[in-house]
Coordinates of C-alpha atoms in Angstrom, one line a residue:
M1 CA 0.1 0.3 0.3
G2 CA 1.5 3.7 -1.5
G3 CA 1.7 6.3 0.8
Q4 CA 1.2 10.2 -0.1
V5 CA 4.3 12.7 0.3
T6 CA 2.6 16.4 1.5
R7 CA 3.4 18.5 2.8
N8 CA 2.0 17.1 5.8
L9 CA 4.7 14.8 6.1
L10 CA 6.5 16.7 8.0
Y11 CA 5.4 16.5 11.0
D12 CA 3.6 13.1 10.8
S13 CA 4.5 9.7 9.3
I14 CA 3.2 7.8 6.8
G15 CA 0.9 5.7 7.5
G16 CA 1.8 1.6 6.1
S17 CA 4.0 0.2 4.1
F18 CA 5.7 0.8 1.3
S19 CA 5.7 -0.9 -2.1
T20 CA 8.5 -2.0 -4.2
S21 CA 8.4 0.2 -8.2
S22 CA 10.4 2.8 -9.4
H23 CA 10.4 6.2 -9.5
R24 CA 11.6 9.3 -11.2
C25 CA 15.4 11.1 -11.0
H26 CA 15.8 14.8 -10.8
H27 CA 19.1 14.7 -10.6
K28 CA 21.6 13.6 -12.5
Q29 CA 22.7 9.2 -11.5
K30 CA 26.3 10.4 -11.2
H31 CA 25.8 12.7 -8.4
C32 CA 23.3 11.1 -5.8
L33 CA 20.5 8.7 -5.6
P34 CA 17.3 9.1 -7.5
I35 CA 14.7 11.5 -5.1
P36 CA 11.1 10.2 -5.3
Q37 CA 8.6 13.0 -7.1
C38 CA 6.3 14.5 -5.5
G39 CA 3.3 12.5 -4.9
T40 CA 3.1 9.0 -4.4
L41 CA 6.0 7.6 -3.0
S42 CA 6.9 4.1 -4.3
I43 CA 9.7 2.3 -2.1
S44 CA 9.9 -0.9 0.1
P45 CA 10.2 -0.3 4.4
L46 CA 13.0 0.2 5.6
L47 CA 14.0 -3.2 7.8
F48 CA 17.2 -4.1 10.0
H49 CA 20.0 -5.7 8.0
P50 CA 18.8 -9.5 8.9
H51 CA 22.0 -11.1 9.0
T52 CA 24.4 -8.6 9.5
K53 CA 24.5 -7.6 13.1
G54 CA 27.3 -7.2 15.6
S55 CA 27.6 -10.0 17.8
Q56 CA 25.1 -8.3 20.3
I57 CA 22.1 -7.7 18.8
I58 CA 18.9 -9.5 19.5
M59 CA 16.4 -8.8 16.3
D60 CA 12.7 -9.3 16.8
T61 CA 10.7 -11.1 13.5
T62 CA 9.9 -7.9 12.1
Q63 CA 13.4 -6.6 11.6
K64 CA 12.4 -3.4 13.1
A65 CA 13.4 -4.0 16.4
V66 CA 16.9 -4.5 17.7
K67 CA 17.5 -5.1 21.3
R68 CA 21.4 -5.7 22.7
Q69 CA 21.6 -8.2 25.1
A70 CA 24.9 -7.8 26.5
S71 CA 28.4 -5.5 27.5
F72 CA 27.8 -1.6 26.1
C73 CA 29.2 -2.2 21.9
N74 CA 29.0 -5.9 19.4
A75 CA 26.0 -3.7 18.8
I76 CA 26.2 -2.1 14.4
T77 CA 23.5 -2.6 12.6
F78 CA 22.4 -1.5 8.5
S79 CA 19.7 -1.5 7.0
N80 CA 18.0 -3.7 4.9
R81 CA 18.3 -1.9 1.3
P82 CA 19.7 1.6 0.2
I83 CA 18.2 4.6 1.6
V84 CA 17.1 7.6 -0.8
I85 CA 18.3 11.3 -0.6
Y86 CA 16.1 13.2 2.0
E87 CA 15.1 9.6 3.3
Q88 CA 14.9 10.2 7.2
V89 CA 15.7 7.3 8.6
R90 CA 13.4 7.2 12.0
L91 CA 13.7 5.0 15.1
K92 CA 12.4 5.3 18.6
I93 CA 15.0 4.6 21.7
T94 CA 13.3 1.5 23.2
K95 CA 15.8 1.3 25.8
K96 CA 18.5 3.0 28.2
Q97 CA 20.7 1.2 30.7
C98 CA 21.9 4.2 32.5
C99 CA 25.9 1.6 33.9
W100 CA 27.9 3.2 30.7
S101 CA 28.9 6.4 29.2
G102 CA 28.2 7.5 25.5
A103 CA 25.3 6.4 23.4
L104 CA 23.8 5.8 19.5
R105 CA 25.9 6.1 16.9
L106 CA 24.3 7.3 13.5
G107 CA 25.7 7.3 10.1
F108 CA 25.9 5.6 6.1
T109 CA 28.3 3.2 4.7
S110 CA 28.8 2.7 0.8
K111 CA 29.0 -0.5 1.5
D112 CA 26.5 -3.2 0.5
P113 CA 25.8 -5.1 4.6
S114 CA 24.8 -8.0 2.4
R115 CA 28.4 -8.1 1.4
I116 CA 29.7 -7.6 4.5
N117 CA 30.9 -11.1 6.8
P118 CA 29.5 -10.0 10.0
D119 CA 32.3 -12.3 12.1
T120 CA 35.1 -9.4 11.0
L121 CA 32.7 -6.2 12.4
P122 CA 34.5 -4.2 14.7
K123 CA 33.4 -3.5 18.4
Y124 CA 33.1 0.4 17.4
A125 CA 31.8 3.0 14.7
C126 CA 33.6 5.3 15.7
P127 CA 36.3 5.1 15.7
D128 CA 36.9 1.7 14.1
L129 CA 34.1 1.5 11.0
V130 CA 34.7 5.6 10.3
S131 CA 38.4 4.6 10.0
Q132 CA 37.4 2.7 6.9
S133 CA 36.8 4.0 3.3
G134 CA 32.8 3.8 2.3
F135 CA 31.6 4.4 6.7
W136 CA 30.7 8.2 7.8
A137 CA 28.9 7.6 11.6
K138 CA 29.1 10.3 14.6
A139 CA 27.8 10.1 18.0
L140 CA 24.0 11.7 19.5
P141 CA 24.7 13.5 22.3
E142 CA 23.9 12.1 24.4
E143 CA 21.0 14.3 26.4
F144 CA 18.5 13.5 23.7
A145 CA 19.8 9.2 23.8
N146 CA 16.6 9.6 26.1
E147 CA 13.8 6.1 25.8
G148 CA 10.7 7.3 24.1
N149 CA 12.8 10.1 22.0
I150 CA 12.4 9.8 18.0
I151 CA 15.2 10.0 16.4
A152 CA 15.5 10.8 12.5
F153 CA 18.5 11.5 10.4
W154 CA 19.0 12.1 6.5
V155 CA 21.4 12.8 4.2
D156 CA 20.7 15.2 1.0
K157 CA 22.7 15.6 -2.3
K158 CA 25.1 17.9 -1.2
G159 CA 26.6 15.0 1.2
R160 CA 25.3 16.2 4.5
V161 CA 23.8 14.8 6.7
F162 CA 20.9 16.5 9.0
Y163 CA 19.3 14.7 12.8
R164 CA 16.2 15.9 14.5
V165 CA 14.6 14.5 17.6
N166 CA 10.7 14.3 18.1
D167 CA 9.8 17.7 16.8
S168 CA 13.4 19.7 17.2
A169 CA 14.3 22.2 14.4
A170 CA 16.8 20.1 11.7
M171 CA 19.8 19.7 13.1
L172 CA 23.7 19.6 10.7
F173 CA 24.9 15.9 12.3
F174 CA 28.2 16.2 9.8
S175 CA 29.1 15.9 6.3
G176 CA 31.3 14.8 3.4
V177 CA 29.6 11.4 2.6
R178 CA 29.8 10.3 -0.8
T179 CA 26.3 10.1 -2.2
A180 CA 27.3 9.2 -5.9
E181 CA 26.6 5.9 -4.8
P182 CA 24.0 3.5 -2.9
L183 CA 23.9 4.6 0.7
W184 CA 22.5 2.6 3.5
A185 CA 21.6 3.4 7.1
L186 CA 24.1 2.6 10.1
I187 CA 23.2 2.2 13.6
D188 CA 25.5 1.6 17.0
V189 CA 23.3 0.7 19.3
Y190 CA 26.5 1.2 21.9
G191 CA 26.7 2.3 25.8
L192 CA 23.3 4.1 27.3
T193 CA 21.0 3.5 24.0
R194 CA 20.0 -0.7 24.8
G195 CA 16.8 -1.0 22.3
V196 CA 16.1 0.8 19.0
Q197 CA 12.6 0.2 17.1
L198 CA 13.2 1.4 13.3
L199 CA 9.5 3.4 12.2
D200 CA 8.2 3.9 9.2
S201 CA 10.6 6.4 7.1
E202 CA 9.4 9.7 5.3
I203 CA 10.9 11.1 2.3
I204 CA 10.9 15.4 1.6
P205 CA 12.6 15.7 -1.7
P206 CA 13.0 19.5 -0.6
D207 CA 11.2 20.6 -4.5
C208 CA 8.3 19.2 -3.1
L209 CA 8.6 21.2 0.7
R210 CA 11.4 23.6 2.7
P211 CA 12.2 21.9 5.6
R212 CA 12.3 23.9 8.8
S213 CA 16.0 26.1 8.5
F214 CA 18.6 24.1 9.9
T215 CA 20.0 25.5 13.2
A216 CA 22.9 24.8 15.4
I217 CA 21.6 24.4 18.8
R218 CA 24.2 25.0 21.7
R219 CA 24.6 22.0 23.9
P220 CA 24.7 22.3 27.6
S221 CA 28.1 23.0 28.5
L222 CA 29.3 21.4 31.9
R223 CA 29.9 24.1 34.1
R224 CA 26.0 25.2 33.5
D225 CA 24.5 21.4 33.8
T226 CA 25.8 21.5 36.8
E227 CA 23.4 18.4 38.5
D228 CA 23.5 16.4 35.6
T229 CA 25.7 13.4 36.8
R230 CA 26.3 11.5 33.3
L231 CA 25.6 8.1 34.4
S232 CA 23.5 6.4 37.1
V233 CA 25.8 4.1 39.1
S234 CA 23.4 -0.1 39.4
L235 CA 23.2 -1.8 42.3
C236 CA 24.8 -4.7 39.8
D237 CA 28.0 -2.3 40.0
L238 CA 28.2 -2.6 43.7
N239 CA 30.7 -4.6 45.4
L240 CA 29.7 -5.0 49.7
Q241 CA 33.0 -7.3 49.9
E242 CA 36.2 -5.2 52.3
D243 CA 39.7 -5.9 50.3
T244 CA 42.7 -4.3 51.4
F245 CA 44.9 -2.3 48.9
H246 CA 48.1 -4.7 48.2
V247 CA 51.9 -2.3 47.8
T248 CA 54.8 -3.5 45.9
A249 CA 57.9 -2.0 47.6
T250 CA 58.7 0.2 44.6
T251 CA 56.4 3.1 47.0
C252 CA 57.4 6.7 48.5
P253 CA 55.8 7.6 51.3
I254 CA 52.3 9.7 51.3
P255 CA 53.5 13.9 51.7
Q256 CA 51.6 14.8 54.9
N257 CA 51.2 17.7 53.4
S258 CA 48.9 16.0 51.0
L259 CA 46.5 14.8 52.8
N260 CA 44.3 15.8 56.3
S261 CA 43.8 13.8 59.3
Q262 CA 40.2 13.1 58.6
H263 CA 41.1 10.5 55.5
S264 CA 44.7 10.1 55.5
H265 CA 43.7 6.7 56.9
L266 CA 41.7 5.6 53.8
L267 CA 45.1 5.7 51.6
P268 CA 47.9 2.6 51.4
S269 CA 50.8 4.0 54.0
Q270 CA 52.7 4.6 50.8
L271 CA 52.3 4.9 47.1
E272 CA 53.9 5.3 43.7
S273 CA 55.0 9.2 42.6
D274 CA 55.7 8.4 39.0
L275 CA 51.8 9.7 38.0
R276 CA 52.2 13.2 36.4
F277 CA 49.8 15.8 34.4
H278 CA 50.4 16.1 31.3
H279 CA 52.2 19.2 30.2
L280 CA 49.1 19.8 28.2
R281 CA 46.3 21.8 29.5
G282 CA 43.3 23.1 28.9
P283 CA 44.6 27.8 28.3
H284 CA 42.3 28.2 31.4
V285 CA 43.6 26.0 34.5
K286 CA 47.3 25.7 35.5
I287 CA 49.6 23.1 36.2
L288 CA 52.0 23.7 40.1
D289 CA 54.0 21.9 41.9
D290 CA 55.7 19.2 40.0
Q291 CA 53.0 18.7 37.8
T292 CA 51.0 17.3 40.4
V293 CA 48.5 19.9 41.1
A294 CA 45.5 21.2 38.7
R295 CA 44.4 25.0 39.5
L296 CA 41.8 26.9 37.5
E297 CA 42.7 30.0 36.5
H298 CA 40.1 31.7 34.8
A299 CA 36.6 32.8 36.5
R300 CA 34.9 31.6 33.3
E301 CA 36.5 27.7 33.9
E302 CA 35.6 27.6 30.2
R303 CA 38.7 25.4 29.0
T304 CA 40.0 22.7 31.8
L305 CA 40.8 19.7 30.7
V306 CA 44.2 18.0 32.3
F307 CA 45.3 15.0 31.0
T308 CA 47.5 12.4 33.2
S309 CA 51.6 11.7 32.3
R310 CA 51.0 8.3 30.3
P311 CA 48.5 5.7 30.0
L312 CA 46.6 4.0 32.6
R313 CA 47.9 0.8 34.9
I314 CA 45.2 -2.4 34.5
N315 CA 43.8 -2.5 38.0
E316 CA 46.4 0.2 39.3
T317 CA 44.6 2.5 41.6
I318 CA 45.0 6.8 40.5
F319 CA 44.5 9.0 44.7
V320 CA 43.5 12.3 43.9
K321 CA 43.1 14.6 46.4
I322 CA 40.2 17.6 46.1
N323 CA 42.9 20.8 47.4
K324 CA 40.4 23.5 47.0
S325 CA 36.4 24.2 47.0
N326 CA 34.0 26.5 46.8
A327 CA 31.2 26.3 48.5
V328 CA 28.8 29.5 47.1
R329 CA 29.3 27.5 43.6
T330 CA 27.6 24.6 41.9
G331 CA 29.5 22.2 39.6
T332 CA 31.6 19.0 40.5
L333 CA 34.3 16.9 39.1
S334 CA 34.4 15.7 35.4
Y335 CA 36.5 12.8 34.2
G336 CA 37.3 10.4 31.8
V337 CA 39.2 8.1 29.7
T338 CA 40.8 8.3 25.9
S339 CA 42.6 6.4 23.6
C340 CA 44.1 10.1 22.6
D341 CA 47.6 10.6 23.2
P342 CA 48.0 14.0 24.6
S343 CA 51.2 14.7 22.6
T344 CA 49.0 14.7 19.5
L345 CA 46.8 17.1 20.8
R346 CA 47.5 20.8 20.4
P347 CA 46.3 23.4 23.3
S348 CA 43.7 24.6 19.9
D349 CA 42.1 21.1 20.2
L350 CA 40.6 21.3 23.1
P351 CA 37.0 22.2 23.5
Y352 CA 34.8 24.7 24.9
N353 CA 32.7 21.7 26.2
P354 CA 34.8 18.5 26.3
E355 CA 31.4 16.9 25.9
S356 CA 32.0 17.3 22.1
L357 CA 35.2 15.4 22.4
V358 CA 33.1 11.7 22.1
D359 CA 32.7 13.1 18.2
R360 CA 36.5 12.9 17.6
K361 CA 37.8 9.7 16.2
E362 CA 39.8 8.1 19.0
F363 CA 38.0 6.6 21.6
W364 CA 36.1 9.1 24.4
A365 CA 34.5 8.7 27.3
I366 CA 33.2 11.5 30.1
C367 CA 31.1 11.7 33.3
R368 CA 30.8 13.3 36.8
V369 CA 31.9 12.1 39.4
V370 CA 28.0 11.6 41.2
V371 CA 28.5 12.2 45.4
P372 CA 28.9 16.0 46.8
L373 CA 33.2 16.7 47.2
Q374 CA 34.3 18.7 49.5
S375 CA 37.4 20.2 50.2
G376 CA 40.1 17.4 51.7
D377 CA 37.9 14.4 50.0
I378 CA 40.1 12.2 48.1
L379 CA 39.0 10.3 44.7
G380 CA 40.2 7.0 43.9
F381 CA 40.2 5.7 40.1
M382 CA 41.1 1.9 38.9
V383 CA 40.2 0.0 35.2
N384 CA 40.2 -3.1 35.8
S385 CA 41.1 -5.8 32.7
D386 CA 37.3 -6.1 31.8
G387 CA 37.3 -2.3 31.0
E388 CA 36.1 -0.9 34.1
L389 CA 36.7 2.3 36.0
H390 CA 35.5 2.2 39.2
L391 CA 35.5 5.3 40.9
S392 CA 35.8 5.3 45.1
H393 CA 35.0 8.4 47.3
N394 CA 37.0 8.8 51.1
G395 CA 37.7 5.2 50.6
A396 CA 34.1 3.3 50.0
G397 CA 33.8 2.3 46.3
I398 CA 30.9 4.0 44.4
G399 CA 30.3 0.8 41.4
M400 CA 31.7 1.3 38.2
Q401 CA 31.6 4.2 36.5
V402 CA 31.8 3.7 32.2
C403 CA 33.4 0.7 30.4
A404 CA 36.7 1.4 27.6
D405 CA 38.4 -0.9 25.4
C406 CA 41.1 -1.5 27.7
S407 CA 43.4 -3.6 24.5
Q408 CA 44.8 -0.2 23.8
P409 CA 46.1 2.6 25.9
L410 CA 44.3 4.8 27.9
W411 CA 44.6 8.5 29.0
M412 CA 42.8 9.6 32.0
F413 CA 42.4 13.2 31.9
F414 CA 40.1 15.7 33.7
V415 CA 37.8 18.5 34.0
L416 CA 38.1 21.6 37.0
H417 CA 34.2 23.1 37.0
G418 CA 31.8 24.5 39.1
A419 CA 32.9 24.2 43.3
I420 CA 36.0 22.1 41.8
M421 CA 38.7 24.6 42.2
Q422 CA 41.8 22.8 42.6
I423 CA 43.2 18.8 42.5
R424 CA 46.2 17.5 43.5
L425 CA 47.6 14.0 42.2
L426 CA 48.3 11.5 45.1
G427 CA 50.6 9.4 43.3
T428 CA 48.7 5.4 43.0
A429 CA 48.0 1.5 44.2
P430 CA 49.5 -1.0 41.9
N431 CA 47.9 -4.0 41.3
S432 CA 44.4 -3.3 43.3
P433 CA 42.1 -5.4 43.9
S434 CA 39.8 -6.3 40.5
S435 CA 36.9 -3.8 41.8
L436 CA 37.7 -1.0 44.4
P437 CA 36.4 -2.0 48.0
E438 CA 32.1 -0.8 48.4
S439 CA 29.8 0.4 50.7
P440 CA 26.9 -0.7 51.3
I441 CA 24.1 0.7 49.3
S442 CA 23.4 4.1 50.3
P443 CA 20.0 5.8 49.0
S444 CA 21.6 9.1 48.3
I445 CA 23.8 7.4 45.8
S446 CA 22.8 4.5 44.3
G447 CA 18.3 5.7 44.5
P448 CA 15.3 3.4 44.8
W449 CA 16.3 -0.7 44.0
V450 CA 15.0 -0.6 40.3
D451 CA 17.7 -2.5 38.6
E452 CA 17.5 -5.3 35.6
C453 CA 18.7 -8.6 36.2
T454 CA 21.6 -8.4 34.4
I455 CA 20.9 -11.9 33.1
C456 CA 17.2 -12.2 31.5
Y457 CA 16.2 -8.3 31.8
E458 CA 13.0 -8.7 33.3
N459 CA 12.5 -9.5 36.9
M460 CA 14.2 -6.8 39.7
V461 CA 17.7 -7.7 41.0
D462 CA 16.6 -9.1 44.4
T463 CA 20.2 -11.6 44.5
V464 CA 23.1 -11.4 46.7
I465 CA 26.2 -13.0 45.1
Y466 CA 28.6 -15.0 47.9
S467 CA 31.0 -14.4 48.1
C468 CA 32.2 -11.3 45.8
G469 CA 29.0 -9.6 47.5
H470 CA 27.6 -8.7 43.7
M471 CA 23.9 -7.9 43.3
C472 CA 23.6 -7.9 39.3
L473 CA 20.7 -10.6 39.4
C474 CA 17.0 -12.0 40.5
Y475 CA 17.0 -15.2 42.2
S476 CA 15.9 -17.5 39.5
C477 CA 18.3 -16.6 37.1
G478 CA 20.8 -17.1 40.1
L479 CA 19.6 -20.5 41.0
K480 CA 20.2 -21.4 37.9
L481 CA 23.8 -20.0 37.1
K482 CA 24.9 -21.4 40.2
K483 CA 24.0 -24.8 38.9
M484 CA 26.4 -24.2 36.1
A485 CA 29.5 -25.6 35.6
N486 CA 32.3 -23.0 36.9
A487 CA 29.8 -21.2 37.5
C488 CA 31.2 -16.9 38.0
C489 CA 29.7 -13.5 38.8
P490 CA 28.4 -11.9 35.9
I491 CA 30.3 -8.7 36.6
C492 CA 33.5 -9.7 38.6
R493 CA 34.3 -13.4 37.0
R494 CA 34.9 -14.5 40.8
A495 CA 33.3 -18.2 42.0
I496 CA 30.1 -17.9 43.3
K497 CA 29.9 -20.3 46.4
D498 CA 26.1 -19.7 47.1
I499 CA 23.4 -16.7 46.0
I500 CA 21.4 -14.6 49.0
K501 CA 17.6 -13.7 48.5
T502 CA 17.1 -10.1 49.7
Y503 CA 14.0 -8.5 50.6
R504 CA 13.2 -4.5 50.6
S505 CA 12.0 -2.6 53.5
T506 CA 8.9 -0.9 52.8

């Protein structure tokens, strides 16, 4: 059944499915794909490609809905047919999972997905696929990746890609797409985005209807959006087991003037002191005291990125002290990890809004400290062998904050803004436990118990794994997992000795 292209199509979906037939081209074939003539629209429905998809993708029988079953990557998908110039690929975000960083990646490819071996698909569309010829994609801003949002994106005859969210005005996404050959839609169900559903596509030829003016909407800066903690803490990230830090002999005493008496007992007695801040920094921050202190030098706090001088080591804990805070100002410390060597950057490469770094070809993940900070507080950051970055605050573990590909070197970076005026690198503790010591659940940090079981994603978490202490399962899945040979915790991979059902107070 065909649909009619009318002026109302800018706001309303085309109803029904489309039959396959030919349509006339208004432009030379060598410059673009055919644009349907105003009036009857006759193309087949846009679906997900049934075979070429990431290893973590589950697809429904209609080929309209996909879901990432685990992890945060390996979820690249394609359309089942080439798109038409000005055809708006419309999808609805059906599932969001808050324990990751980054969101949906959208774009196009000139490579026929039917000729791509699914086993050769990389983990990430950005930067892995886009570094190859014939692939173009970019990350959707995280603030738009909420459940229920409808995202539309399309390419024009000049190779410019635009997108819109719900009924917002169109925004320029990126450019440079080659339109002289067929293009398939590329959708990477990444990070925070766990499920999407394809809706009926819409084709708005420019000679039939002029879209609203394309506008560049400035994304909120970190300092203006101080209450958005970027990542929430899941109960499945909480480890109730108390561990101790194991420190090697090649250490040095912690300078006593670097600590206050309230929190000094929370650290190992000795720390390695080889870690410094990198000489590359934002122009509004100053590096002091043998490159161990970063201090705000500009009231506008717009470009305050600082990096570690070397990549992180697996399972080492980096301790950072809040040297100076201003209770009058709002905001907290932002931090993240990147595969980009700071030595390859120039100060002019550092943006006013650090969140825009996720659009670069390297891996970037950024989030914020989820607890209030004050002068004297000590933070611990550790990346384990699974790529999970864990955070502790004054000795209490907050849980996994972001995941990264630790098969490549990762530098850490910090962004000073809001109340955080100065931080100090205290040192590192090598060979830390696989997860930092965690606190029992605190309503002020974790909020209500609303997490889904990490196996079935249907039932609520109500089971503690003994002896690691992780809460990430429902009791039914816990029983099944315990009966398996060599059963281990889905979070930390430690052996499961027993499972304990918990009950919530009302």
